[in-house]
Short mmCIF file of C-alpha atoms in Angstrom, two decimals:
data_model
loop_
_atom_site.label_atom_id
_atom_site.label_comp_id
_atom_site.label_asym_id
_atom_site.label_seq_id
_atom_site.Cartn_x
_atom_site.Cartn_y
_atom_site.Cartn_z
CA UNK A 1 46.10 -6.78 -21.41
CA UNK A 2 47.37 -10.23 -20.88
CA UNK A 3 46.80 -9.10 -16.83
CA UNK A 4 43.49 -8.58 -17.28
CA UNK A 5 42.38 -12.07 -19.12
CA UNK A 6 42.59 -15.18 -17.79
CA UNK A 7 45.04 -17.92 -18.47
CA UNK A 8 43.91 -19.67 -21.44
CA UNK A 9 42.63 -22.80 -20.23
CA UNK A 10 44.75 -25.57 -22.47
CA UNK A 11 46.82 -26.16 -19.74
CA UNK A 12 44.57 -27.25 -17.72
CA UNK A 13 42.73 -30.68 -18.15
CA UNK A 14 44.48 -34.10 -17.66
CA UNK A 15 46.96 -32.57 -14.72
CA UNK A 16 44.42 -30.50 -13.64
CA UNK A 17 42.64 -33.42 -12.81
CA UNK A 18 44.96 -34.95 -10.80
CA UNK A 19 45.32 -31.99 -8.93
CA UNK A 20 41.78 -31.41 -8.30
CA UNK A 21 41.47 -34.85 -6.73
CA UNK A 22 44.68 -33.96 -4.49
CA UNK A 23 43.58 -30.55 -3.21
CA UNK A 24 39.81 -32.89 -2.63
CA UNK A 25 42.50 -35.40 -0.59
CA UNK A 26 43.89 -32.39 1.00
CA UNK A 27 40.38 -30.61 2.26
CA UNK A 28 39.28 -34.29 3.83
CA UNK A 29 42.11 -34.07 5.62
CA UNK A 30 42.16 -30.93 7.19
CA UNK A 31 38.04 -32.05 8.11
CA UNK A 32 38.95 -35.13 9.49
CA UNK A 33 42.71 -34.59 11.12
CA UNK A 34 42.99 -30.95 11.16
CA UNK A 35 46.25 -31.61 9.06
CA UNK A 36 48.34 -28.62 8.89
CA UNK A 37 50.29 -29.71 6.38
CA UNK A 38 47.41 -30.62 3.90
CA UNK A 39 46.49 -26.64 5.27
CA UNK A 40 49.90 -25.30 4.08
CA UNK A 41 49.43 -26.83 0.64
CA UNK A 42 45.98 -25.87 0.19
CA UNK A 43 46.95 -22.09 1.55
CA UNK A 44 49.95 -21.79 -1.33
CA UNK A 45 47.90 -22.98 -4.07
CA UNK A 46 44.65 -21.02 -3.29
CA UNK A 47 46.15 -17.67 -1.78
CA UNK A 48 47.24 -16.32 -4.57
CA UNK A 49 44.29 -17.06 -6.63
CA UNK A 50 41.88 -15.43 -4.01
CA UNK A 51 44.49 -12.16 -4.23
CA UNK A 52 43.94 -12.20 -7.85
CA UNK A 53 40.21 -12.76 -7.42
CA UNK A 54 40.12 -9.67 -4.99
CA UNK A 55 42.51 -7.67 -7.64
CA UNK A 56 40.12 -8.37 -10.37
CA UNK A 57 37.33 -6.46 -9.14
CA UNK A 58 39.23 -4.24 -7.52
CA UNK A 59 42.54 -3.39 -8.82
CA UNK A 60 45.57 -2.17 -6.68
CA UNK A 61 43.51 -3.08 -3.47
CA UNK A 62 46.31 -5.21 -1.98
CA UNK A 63 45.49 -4.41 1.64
CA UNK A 64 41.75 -5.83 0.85
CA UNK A 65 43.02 -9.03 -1.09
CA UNK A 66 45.53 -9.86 2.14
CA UNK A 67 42.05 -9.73 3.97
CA UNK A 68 40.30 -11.60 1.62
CA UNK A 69 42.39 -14.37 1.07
CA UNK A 70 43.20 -14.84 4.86
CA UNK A 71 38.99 -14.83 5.69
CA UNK A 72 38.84 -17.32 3.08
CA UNK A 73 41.91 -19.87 3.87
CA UNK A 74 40.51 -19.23 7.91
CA UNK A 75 37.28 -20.18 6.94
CA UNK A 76 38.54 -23.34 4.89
CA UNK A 77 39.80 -24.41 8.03
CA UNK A 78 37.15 -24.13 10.40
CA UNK A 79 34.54 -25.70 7.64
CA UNK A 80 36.31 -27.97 5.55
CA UNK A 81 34.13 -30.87 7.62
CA UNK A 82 31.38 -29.40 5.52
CA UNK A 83 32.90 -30.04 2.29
CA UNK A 84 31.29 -32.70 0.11
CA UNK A 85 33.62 -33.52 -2.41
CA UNK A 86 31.03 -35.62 -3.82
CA UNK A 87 29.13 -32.50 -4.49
CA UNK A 88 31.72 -30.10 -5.55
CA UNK A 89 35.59 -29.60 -6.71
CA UNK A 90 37.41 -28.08 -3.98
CA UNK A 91 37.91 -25.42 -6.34
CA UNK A 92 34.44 -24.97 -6.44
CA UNK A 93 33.64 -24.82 -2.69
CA UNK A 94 36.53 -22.14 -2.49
CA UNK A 95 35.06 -20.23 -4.94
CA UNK A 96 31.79 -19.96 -2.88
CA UNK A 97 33.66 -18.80 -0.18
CA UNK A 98 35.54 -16.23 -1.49
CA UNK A 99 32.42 -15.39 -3.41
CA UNK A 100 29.90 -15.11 0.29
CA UNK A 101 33.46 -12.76 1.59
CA UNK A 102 33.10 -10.86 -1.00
CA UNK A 103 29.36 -10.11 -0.59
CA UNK A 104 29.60 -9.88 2.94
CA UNK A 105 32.72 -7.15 2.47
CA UNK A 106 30.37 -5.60 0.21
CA UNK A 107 27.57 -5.50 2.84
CA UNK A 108 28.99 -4.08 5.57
CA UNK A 109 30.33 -0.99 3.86
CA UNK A 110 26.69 -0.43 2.19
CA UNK A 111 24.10 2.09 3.31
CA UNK A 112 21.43 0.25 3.55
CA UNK A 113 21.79 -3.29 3.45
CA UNK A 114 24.30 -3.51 6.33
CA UNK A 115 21.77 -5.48 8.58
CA UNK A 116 21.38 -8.07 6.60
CA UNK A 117 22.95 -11.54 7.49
CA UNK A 118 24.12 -12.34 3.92
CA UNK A 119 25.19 -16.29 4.57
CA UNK A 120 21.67 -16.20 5.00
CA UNK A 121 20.94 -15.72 1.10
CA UNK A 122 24.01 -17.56 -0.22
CA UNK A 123 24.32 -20.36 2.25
CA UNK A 124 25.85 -23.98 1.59
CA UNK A 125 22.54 -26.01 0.89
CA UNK A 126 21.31 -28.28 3.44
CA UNK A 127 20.37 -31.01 0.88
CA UNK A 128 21.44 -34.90 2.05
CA UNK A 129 24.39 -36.16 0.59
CA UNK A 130 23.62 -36.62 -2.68
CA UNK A 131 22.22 -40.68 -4.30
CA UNK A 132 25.23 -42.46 -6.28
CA UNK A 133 23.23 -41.47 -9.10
CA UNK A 134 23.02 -37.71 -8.66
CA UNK A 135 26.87 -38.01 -7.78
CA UNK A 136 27.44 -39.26 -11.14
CA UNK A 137 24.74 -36.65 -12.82
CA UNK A 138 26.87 -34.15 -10.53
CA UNK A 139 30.40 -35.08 -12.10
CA UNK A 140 29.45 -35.41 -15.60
CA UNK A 141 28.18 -31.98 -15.72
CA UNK A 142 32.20 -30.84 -13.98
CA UNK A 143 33.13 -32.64 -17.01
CA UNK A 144 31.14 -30.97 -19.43
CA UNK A 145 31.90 -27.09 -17.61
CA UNK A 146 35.46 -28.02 -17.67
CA UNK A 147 35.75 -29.34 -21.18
CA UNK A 148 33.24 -26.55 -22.17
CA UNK A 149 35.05 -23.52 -20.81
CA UNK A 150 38.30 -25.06 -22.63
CA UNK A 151 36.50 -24.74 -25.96
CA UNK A 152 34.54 -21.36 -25.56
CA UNK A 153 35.40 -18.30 -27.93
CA UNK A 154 37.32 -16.03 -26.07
CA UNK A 155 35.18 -13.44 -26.30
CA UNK A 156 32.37 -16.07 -24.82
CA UNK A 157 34.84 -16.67 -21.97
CA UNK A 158 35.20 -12.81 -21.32
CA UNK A 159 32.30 -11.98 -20.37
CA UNK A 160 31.65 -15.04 -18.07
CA UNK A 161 34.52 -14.00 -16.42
CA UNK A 162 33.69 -10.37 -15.68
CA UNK A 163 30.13 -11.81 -14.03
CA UNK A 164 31.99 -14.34 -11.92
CA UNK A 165 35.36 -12.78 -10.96
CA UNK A 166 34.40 -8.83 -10.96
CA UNK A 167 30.86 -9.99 -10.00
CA UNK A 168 29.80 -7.33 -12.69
CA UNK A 169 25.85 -7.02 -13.71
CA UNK A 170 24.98 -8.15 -17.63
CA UNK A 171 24.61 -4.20 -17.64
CA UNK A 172 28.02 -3.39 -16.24
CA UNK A 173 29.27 -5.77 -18.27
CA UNK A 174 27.76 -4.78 -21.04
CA UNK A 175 29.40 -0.67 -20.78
CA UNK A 176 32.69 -1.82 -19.83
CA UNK A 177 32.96 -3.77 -22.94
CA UNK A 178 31.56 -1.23 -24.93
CA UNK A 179 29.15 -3.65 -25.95
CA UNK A 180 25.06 -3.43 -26.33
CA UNK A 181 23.17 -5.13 -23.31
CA UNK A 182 21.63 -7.74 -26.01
CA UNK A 183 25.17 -9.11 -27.38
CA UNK A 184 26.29 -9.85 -23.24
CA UNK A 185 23.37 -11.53 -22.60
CA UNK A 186 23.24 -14.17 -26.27
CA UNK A 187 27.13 -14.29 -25.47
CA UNK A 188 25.99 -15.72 -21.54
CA UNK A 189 23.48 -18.10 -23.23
CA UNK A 190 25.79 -19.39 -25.72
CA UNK A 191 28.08 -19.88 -23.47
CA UNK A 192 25.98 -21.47 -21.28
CA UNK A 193 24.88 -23.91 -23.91
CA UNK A 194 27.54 -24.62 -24.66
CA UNK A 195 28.50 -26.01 -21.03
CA UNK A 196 25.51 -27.60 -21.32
CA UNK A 197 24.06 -25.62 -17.96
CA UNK A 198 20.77 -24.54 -19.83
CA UNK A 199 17.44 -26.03 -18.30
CA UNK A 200 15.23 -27.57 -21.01
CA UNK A 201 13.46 -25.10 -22.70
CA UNK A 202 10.72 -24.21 -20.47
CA UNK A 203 7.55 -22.24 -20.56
CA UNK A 204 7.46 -21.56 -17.36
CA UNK A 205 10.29 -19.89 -16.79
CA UNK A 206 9.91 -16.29 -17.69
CA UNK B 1 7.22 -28.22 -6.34
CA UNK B 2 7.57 -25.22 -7.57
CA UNK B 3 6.32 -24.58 -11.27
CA UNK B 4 7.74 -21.29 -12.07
CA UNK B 5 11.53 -20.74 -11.51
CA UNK B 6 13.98 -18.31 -12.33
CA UNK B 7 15.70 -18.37 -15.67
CA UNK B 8 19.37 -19.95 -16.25
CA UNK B 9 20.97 -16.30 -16.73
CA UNK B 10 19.00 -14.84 -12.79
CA UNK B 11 20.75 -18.25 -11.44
CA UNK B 12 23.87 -17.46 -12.60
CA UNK B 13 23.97 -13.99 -11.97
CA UNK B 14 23.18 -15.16 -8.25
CA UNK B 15 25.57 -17.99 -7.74
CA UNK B 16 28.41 -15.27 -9.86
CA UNK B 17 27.10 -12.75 -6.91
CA UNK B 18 26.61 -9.99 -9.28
CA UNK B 19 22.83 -9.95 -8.26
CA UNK B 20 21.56 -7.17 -6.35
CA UNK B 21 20.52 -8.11 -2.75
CA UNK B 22 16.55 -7.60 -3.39
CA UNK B 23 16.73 -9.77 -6.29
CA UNK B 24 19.30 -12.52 -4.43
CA UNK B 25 16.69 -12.71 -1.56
CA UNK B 26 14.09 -13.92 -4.03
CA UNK B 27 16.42 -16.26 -5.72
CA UNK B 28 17.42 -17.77 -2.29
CA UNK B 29 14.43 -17.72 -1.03
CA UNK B 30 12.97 -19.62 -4.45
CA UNK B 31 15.56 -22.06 -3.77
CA UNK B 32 14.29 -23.11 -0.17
CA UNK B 33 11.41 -24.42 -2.05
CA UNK B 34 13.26 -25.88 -5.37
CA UNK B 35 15.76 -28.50 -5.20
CA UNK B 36 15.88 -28.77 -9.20
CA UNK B 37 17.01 -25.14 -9.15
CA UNK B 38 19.83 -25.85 -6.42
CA UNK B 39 21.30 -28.45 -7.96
CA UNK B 40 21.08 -26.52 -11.23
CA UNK B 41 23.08 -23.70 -8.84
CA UNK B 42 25.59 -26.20 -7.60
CA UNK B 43 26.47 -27.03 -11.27
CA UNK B 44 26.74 -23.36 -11.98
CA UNK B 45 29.30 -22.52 -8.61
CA UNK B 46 31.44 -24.50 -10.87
CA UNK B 47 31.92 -22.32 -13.36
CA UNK B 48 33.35 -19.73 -10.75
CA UNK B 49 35.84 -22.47 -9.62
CA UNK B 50 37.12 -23.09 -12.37
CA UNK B 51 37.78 -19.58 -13.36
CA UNK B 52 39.56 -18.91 -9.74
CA UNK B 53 41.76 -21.85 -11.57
CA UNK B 54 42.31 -20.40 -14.07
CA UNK B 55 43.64 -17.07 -12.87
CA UNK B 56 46.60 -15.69 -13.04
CA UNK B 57 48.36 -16.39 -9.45
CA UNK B 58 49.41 -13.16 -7.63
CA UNK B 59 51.49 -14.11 -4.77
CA UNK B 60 51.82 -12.00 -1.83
CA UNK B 61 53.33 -11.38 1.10
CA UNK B 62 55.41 -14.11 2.71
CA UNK B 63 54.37 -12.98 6.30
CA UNK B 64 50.12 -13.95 5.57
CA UNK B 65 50.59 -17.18 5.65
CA UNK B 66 52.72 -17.31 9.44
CA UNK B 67 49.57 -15.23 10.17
CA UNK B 68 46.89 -16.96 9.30
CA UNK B 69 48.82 -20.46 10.68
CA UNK B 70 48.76 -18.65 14.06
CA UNK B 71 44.94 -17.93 13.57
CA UNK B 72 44.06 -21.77 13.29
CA UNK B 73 44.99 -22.10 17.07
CA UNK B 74 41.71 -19.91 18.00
CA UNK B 75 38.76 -22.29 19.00
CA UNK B 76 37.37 -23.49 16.05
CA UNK B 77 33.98 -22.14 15.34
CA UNK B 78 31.42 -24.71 14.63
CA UNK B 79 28.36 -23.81 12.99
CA UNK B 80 26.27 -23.87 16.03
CA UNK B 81 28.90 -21.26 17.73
CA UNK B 82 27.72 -18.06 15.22
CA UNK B 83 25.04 -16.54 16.50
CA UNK B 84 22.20 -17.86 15.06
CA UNK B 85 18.79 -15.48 15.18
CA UNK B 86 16.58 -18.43 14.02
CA UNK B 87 18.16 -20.49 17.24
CA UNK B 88 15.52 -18.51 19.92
CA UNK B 89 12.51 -18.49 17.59
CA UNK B 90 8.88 -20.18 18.28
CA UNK B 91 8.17 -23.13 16.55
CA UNK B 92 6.09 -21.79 13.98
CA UNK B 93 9.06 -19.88 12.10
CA UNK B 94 10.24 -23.40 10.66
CA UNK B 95 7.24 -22.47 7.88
CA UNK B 96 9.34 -19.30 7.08
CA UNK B 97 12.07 -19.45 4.22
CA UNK B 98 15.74 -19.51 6.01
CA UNK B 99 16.96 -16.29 4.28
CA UNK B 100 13.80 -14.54 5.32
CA UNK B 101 14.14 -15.63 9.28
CA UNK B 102 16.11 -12.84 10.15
CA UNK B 103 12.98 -10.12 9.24
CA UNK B 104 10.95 -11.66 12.04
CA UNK B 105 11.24 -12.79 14.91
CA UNK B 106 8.22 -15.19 15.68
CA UNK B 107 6.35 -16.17 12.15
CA UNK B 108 4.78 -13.67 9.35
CA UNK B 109 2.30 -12.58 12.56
CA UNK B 110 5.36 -10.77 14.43
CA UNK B 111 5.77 -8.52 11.29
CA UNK B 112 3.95 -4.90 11.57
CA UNK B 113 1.53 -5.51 8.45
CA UNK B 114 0.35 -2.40 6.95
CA UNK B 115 -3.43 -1.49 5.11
CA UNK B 116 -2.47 -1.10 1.47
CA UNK B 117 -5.56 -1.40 -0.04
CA UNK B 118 -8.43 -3.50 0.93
CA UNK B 119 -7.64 -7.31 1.21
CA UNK B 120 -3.94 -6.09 1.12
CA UNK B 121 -1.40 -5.64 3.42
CA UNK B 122 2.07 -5.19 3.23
CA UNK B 123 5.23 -5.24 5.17
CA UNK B 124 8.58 -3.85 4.01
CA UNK B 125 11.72 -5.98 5.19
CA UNK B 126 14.30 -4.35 3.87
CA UNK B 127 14.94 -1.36 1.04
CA UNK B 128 18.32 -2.53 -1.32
CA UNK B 129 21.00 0.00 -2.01
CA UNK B 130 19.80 0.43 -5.55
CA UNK B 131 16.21 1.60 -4.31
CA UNK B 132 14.43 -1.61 -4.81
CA UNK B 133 11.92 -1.75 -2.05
CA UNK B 134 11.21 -5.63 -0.55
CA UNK B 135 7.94 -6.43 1.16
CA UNK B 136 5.85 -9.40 2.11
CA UNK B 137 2.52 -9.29 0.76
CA UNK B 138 -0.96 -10.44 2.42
CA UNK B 139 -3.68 -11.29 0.45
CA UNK B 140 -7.06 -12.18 2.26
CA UNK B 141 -8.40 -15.20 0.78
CA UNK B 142 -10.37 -14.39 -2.50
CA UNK B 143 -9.06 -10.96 -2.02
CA UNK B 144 -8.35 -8.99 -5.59
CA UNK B 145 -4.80 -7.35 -6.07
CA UNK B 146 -6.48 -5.18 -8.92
CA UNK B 147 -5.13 -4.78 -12.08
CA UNK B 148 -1.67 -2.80 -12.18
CA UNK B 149 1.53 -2.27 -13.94
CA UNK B 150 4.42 -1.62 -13.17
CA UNK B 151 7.35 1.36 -13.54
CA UNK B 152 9.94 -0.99 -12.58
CA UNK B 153 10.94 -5.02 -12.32
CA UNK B 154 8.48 -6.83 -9.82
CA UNK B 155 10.26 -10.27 -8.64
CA UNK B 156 7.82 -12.15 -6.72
CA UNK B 157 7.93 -15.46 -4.78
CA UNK B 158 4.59 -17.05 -3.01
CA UNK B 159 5.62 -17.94 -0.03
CA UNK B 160 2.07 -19.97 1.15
CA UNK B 161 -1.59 -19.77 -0.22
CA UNK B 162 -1.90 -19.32 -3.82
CA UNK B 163 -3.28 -16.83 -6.10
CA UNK B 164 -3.57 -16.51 -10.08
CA UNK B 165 -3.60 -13.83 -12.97
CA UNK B 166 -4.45 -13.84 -16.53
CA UNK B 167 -1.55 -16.15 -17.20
CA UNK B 168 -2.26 -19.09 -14.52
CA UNK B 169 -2.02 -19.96 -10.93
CA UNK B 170 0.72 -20.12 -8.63
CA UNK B 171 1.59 -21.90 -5.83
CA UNK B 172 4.02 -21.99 -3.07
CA UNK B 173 7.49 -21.86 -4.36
CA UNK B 174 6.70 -20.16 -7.33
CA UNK B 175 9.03 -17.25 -8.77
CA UNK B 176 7.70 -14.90 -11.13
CA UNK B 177 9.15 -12.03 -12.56
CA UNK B 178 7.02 -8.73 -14.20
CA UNK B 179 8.43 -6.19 -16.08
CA UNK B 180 7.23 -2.87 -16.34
CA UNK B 181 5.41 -3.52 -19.59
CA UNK B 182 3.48 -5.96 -18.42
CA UNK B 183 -0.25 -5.53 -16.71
CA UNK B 184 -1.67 -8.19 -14.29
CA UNK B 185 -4.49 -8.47 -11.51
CA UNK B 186 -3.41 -10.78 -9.52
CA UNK B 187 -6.31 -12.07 -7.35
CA UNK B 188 -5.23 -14.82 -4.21
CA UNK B 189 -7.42 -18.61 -3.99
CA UNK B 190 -10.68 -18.33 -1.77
CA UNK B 191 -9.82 -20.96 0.32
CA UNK B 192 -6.52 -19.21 2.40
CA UNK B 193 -4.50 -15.96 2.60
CA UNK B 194 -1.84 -16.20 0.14
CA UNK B 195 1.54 -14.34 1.44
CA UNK B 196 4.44 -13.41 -1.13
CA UNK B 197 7.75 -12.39 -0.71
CA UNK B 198 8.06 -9.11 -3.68
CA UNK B 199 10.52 -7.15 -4.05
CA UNK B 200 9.56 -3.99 -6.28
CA UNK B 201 12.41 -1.52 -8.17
CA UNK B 202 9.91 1.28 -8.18
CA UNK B 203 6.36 1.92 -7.04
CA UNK B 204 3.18 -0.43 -8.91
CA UNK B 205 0.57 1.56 -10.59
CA UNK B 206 -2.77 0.48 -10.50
CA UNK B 207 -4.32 0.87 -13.79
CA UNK B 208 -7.90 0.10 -12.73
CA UNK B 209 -10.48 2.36 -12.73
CA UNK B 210 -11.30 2.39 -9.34
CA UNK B 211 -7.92 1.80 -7.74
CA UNK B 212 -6.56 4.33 -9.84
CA UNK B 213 -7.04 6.88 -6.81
CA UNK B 214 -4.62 4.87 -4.73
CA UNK B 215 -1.53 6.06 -6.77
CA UNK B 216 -0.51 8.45 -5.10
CA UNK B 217 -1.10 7.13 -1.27
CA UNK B 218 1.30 4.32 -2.78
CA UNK B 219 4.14 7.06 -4.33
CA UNK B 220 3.94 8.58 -0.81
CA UNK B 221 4.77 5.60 1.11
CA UNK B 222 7.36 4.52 -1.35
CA UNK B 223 9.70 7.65 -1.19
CA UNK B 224 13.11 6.53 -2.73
CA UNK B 225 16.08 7.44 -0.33
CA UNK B 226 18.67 9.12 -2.05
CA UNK B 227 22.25 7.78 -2.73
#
């Protein structure tokens, strides 16, 4: 059981921040020196998290999370110049990357969809770096997701995790934990209240 | 600006990737035209960082790393290196979404629009694995969708023009979801042809009286492939 959850988040925090800003450090510096060193640190911290990331949604698939994990790191090199860490934690920017390999893995073994150029769909936005003030706006709201996620009821935290780390639909979610459709989707609202990532109530938004 | 966006839970679902393609290219395509509901994305990519934190390592082999450190010697590939199908297009595609550039190859003209109905034609991009069927839809100016429901989800995005049902208008950038309980007659502005991106889990029904005998012409051309 304890495989399947996630590490309760406690430890994370203070250190956590301090690492966050080193692996940021680290990503510059591959971008701007192609630093191999900086590389090697960033490969042993992330690789094993994008294994376990491929595990999660598909268990026992070692061969698949090697592959993964080495399109990811590969791609961390040859991109890192397009890393804003204004915009995002590296963490975050690896995530999208492992998230795009995932789809794309996805893609090419479908029946139909195969022709479709996925980066396409879920492709780093093109915005200008972002106004001191919207850099602010955009760490605050780290903040909040970090400090949020720390405090959400485990069973909250669950199901967040099957969406983002299987990449499971409310509705697979829902019959792998046994659980009506409704209760996933008030969980994913609560729990996105409660890391403050709901728009203001809007009429407009179906 | 946009005025109708996708709800908090769609977002999520697309930046978690657990969104089916034909729903993710009307997301993506939304976002081209919303930069409230990209930031709101960027915010929500966080969430998935911090859970690849917070997972439990699993180390693997020791030999992946020598690998990959002998990969980094290849030519770096800059962006402009992968081959880019928007690169060779005429001018007039820089109207057209991003994620959509890769259906045509010189603006919403190129595509092979089909007679649906009159004032209507249509032009299916691509068909998803789960059987949802996505089209671009041309409306003639003033031209009148009829009224219809729905057996499945209809996600819709205008891509230009405009055009407005019992519950208001929309404009360019908007994103509008239907479900199969609901009814509308959707009916595009006089003064352009509105085009819309839709992407359609199962075939609409028209519920008028005098469209009613298109049913079936539309159940023909829809034909589900099997899994």
């Amino acid at each position: 059981m304890s495989d399947t959850l996630t590490r309760q988040p406690a430890a994370l925090s203070a250190e956590q921040h301090i690492l966050n800003r080193h692996w940021q450090t680290c990503l510059v510096c591959v971008a701007e020196q192609q630093d191999r060193e900086a590389f090697g640190e960033l490969f042993d911290h992330f690789t094993p998290l994008l294994r376990a990331y491929s595990l999660r949604a598909q268990p026992g698939a070692y061969l698949l999370a090697d592959e993964l994990a080495q399109d990811v790191m590969i791609k961390v090199w040859n991109k890192a110049s397009t890393y804003k860490p204004e915009m995002a934690a590296a963490s975050t920017w690896i995530f999208t990357l492992a998230r795009n390999s995932r789809i794309d893995n996805l893609r090419r073994n479908s029946r139909f969809v195969n022709h479709i150029e996925v980066e396409d769909l879920w492709q780093e936005p093109e915005d200008p770096a972002p106004s001191l003030f919207e850099a602010v706006q955009l760490k605050r709201s780290q903040k909040q997701v970090r400090q949020g996620l720390e405090q959400l009821p485990p069973e909250q935290r669950h199901v967040l995790a099957k969406v983002y780390l299987e990449g499971k639909s409310h509705q697979q979610a829902a019959n792998e934990l046994h659980l009506p459709l409704g209760t996933v989707k008030s969980r994913i609202r609560l729990a996105l209240q409660k890391l403050k990532l709901l728009l203001i109530k809007d009429v407009t938004r179906p | 600006m946009a005025n109708h966006h996708p709800n908090e839970e769609l977002l999520m679902a697309y930046s978690a990737s657990s969104l089916p393609i034909s729903q993710a290219l009307c997301v993506s395509t939304h976002l081209e035209f919303c930069e409230q509901c990209r930031s709101h994305t960027q915010k929500l990519n966080s969430i998935g960082g911090l859970l690849l934190e917070s997972l439990a390592p699993k180390a693997g082999s020791s030999k992946l790393k020598g690998q990959v450190m002998a990969l980094l010697d290849e030519p770096r590939q800059t962006q402009a290196a992968r081959p880019c199908k928007t690169a060779e297009v005429a001018s007039n595609t820089f109207l057209i979404p991003r994620p959509l550039r890769q259906f045509m190859s010189d603006g919403y003209d190129s595509l092979a629009w089909g007679w649906t109905a009159p004032d209507i034609y249509t032009s299916e991009i691509c068909r998803d694995d789960n059987g949802a069927q996505v089209s671009l839809l041309r409306i003639n100016p003033g031209g009148d969708v009829g009224k219809h429901s729905h057996t499945g989800d209809e996600y819709t995005v205008i891509l230009s023009g405009s055009f407005s049902d019992e519950d208001g208008i929309y404009l360019a950038g908007d994103f509008l979801i239907r479900d199969k309980h609901q009814q509308h007659r959707p009916v595009a502005s006089k003064d352009c042809a509105c085009i819309c991106l839709t992407s359609v889990e199962a075939p609409i029904q028209f519920t008028g009286f005098f469209r009613r005998w298109l049913n079936p012409l539309i159940c023909k051309s829809y034909q589900p492939q099997s899994l």
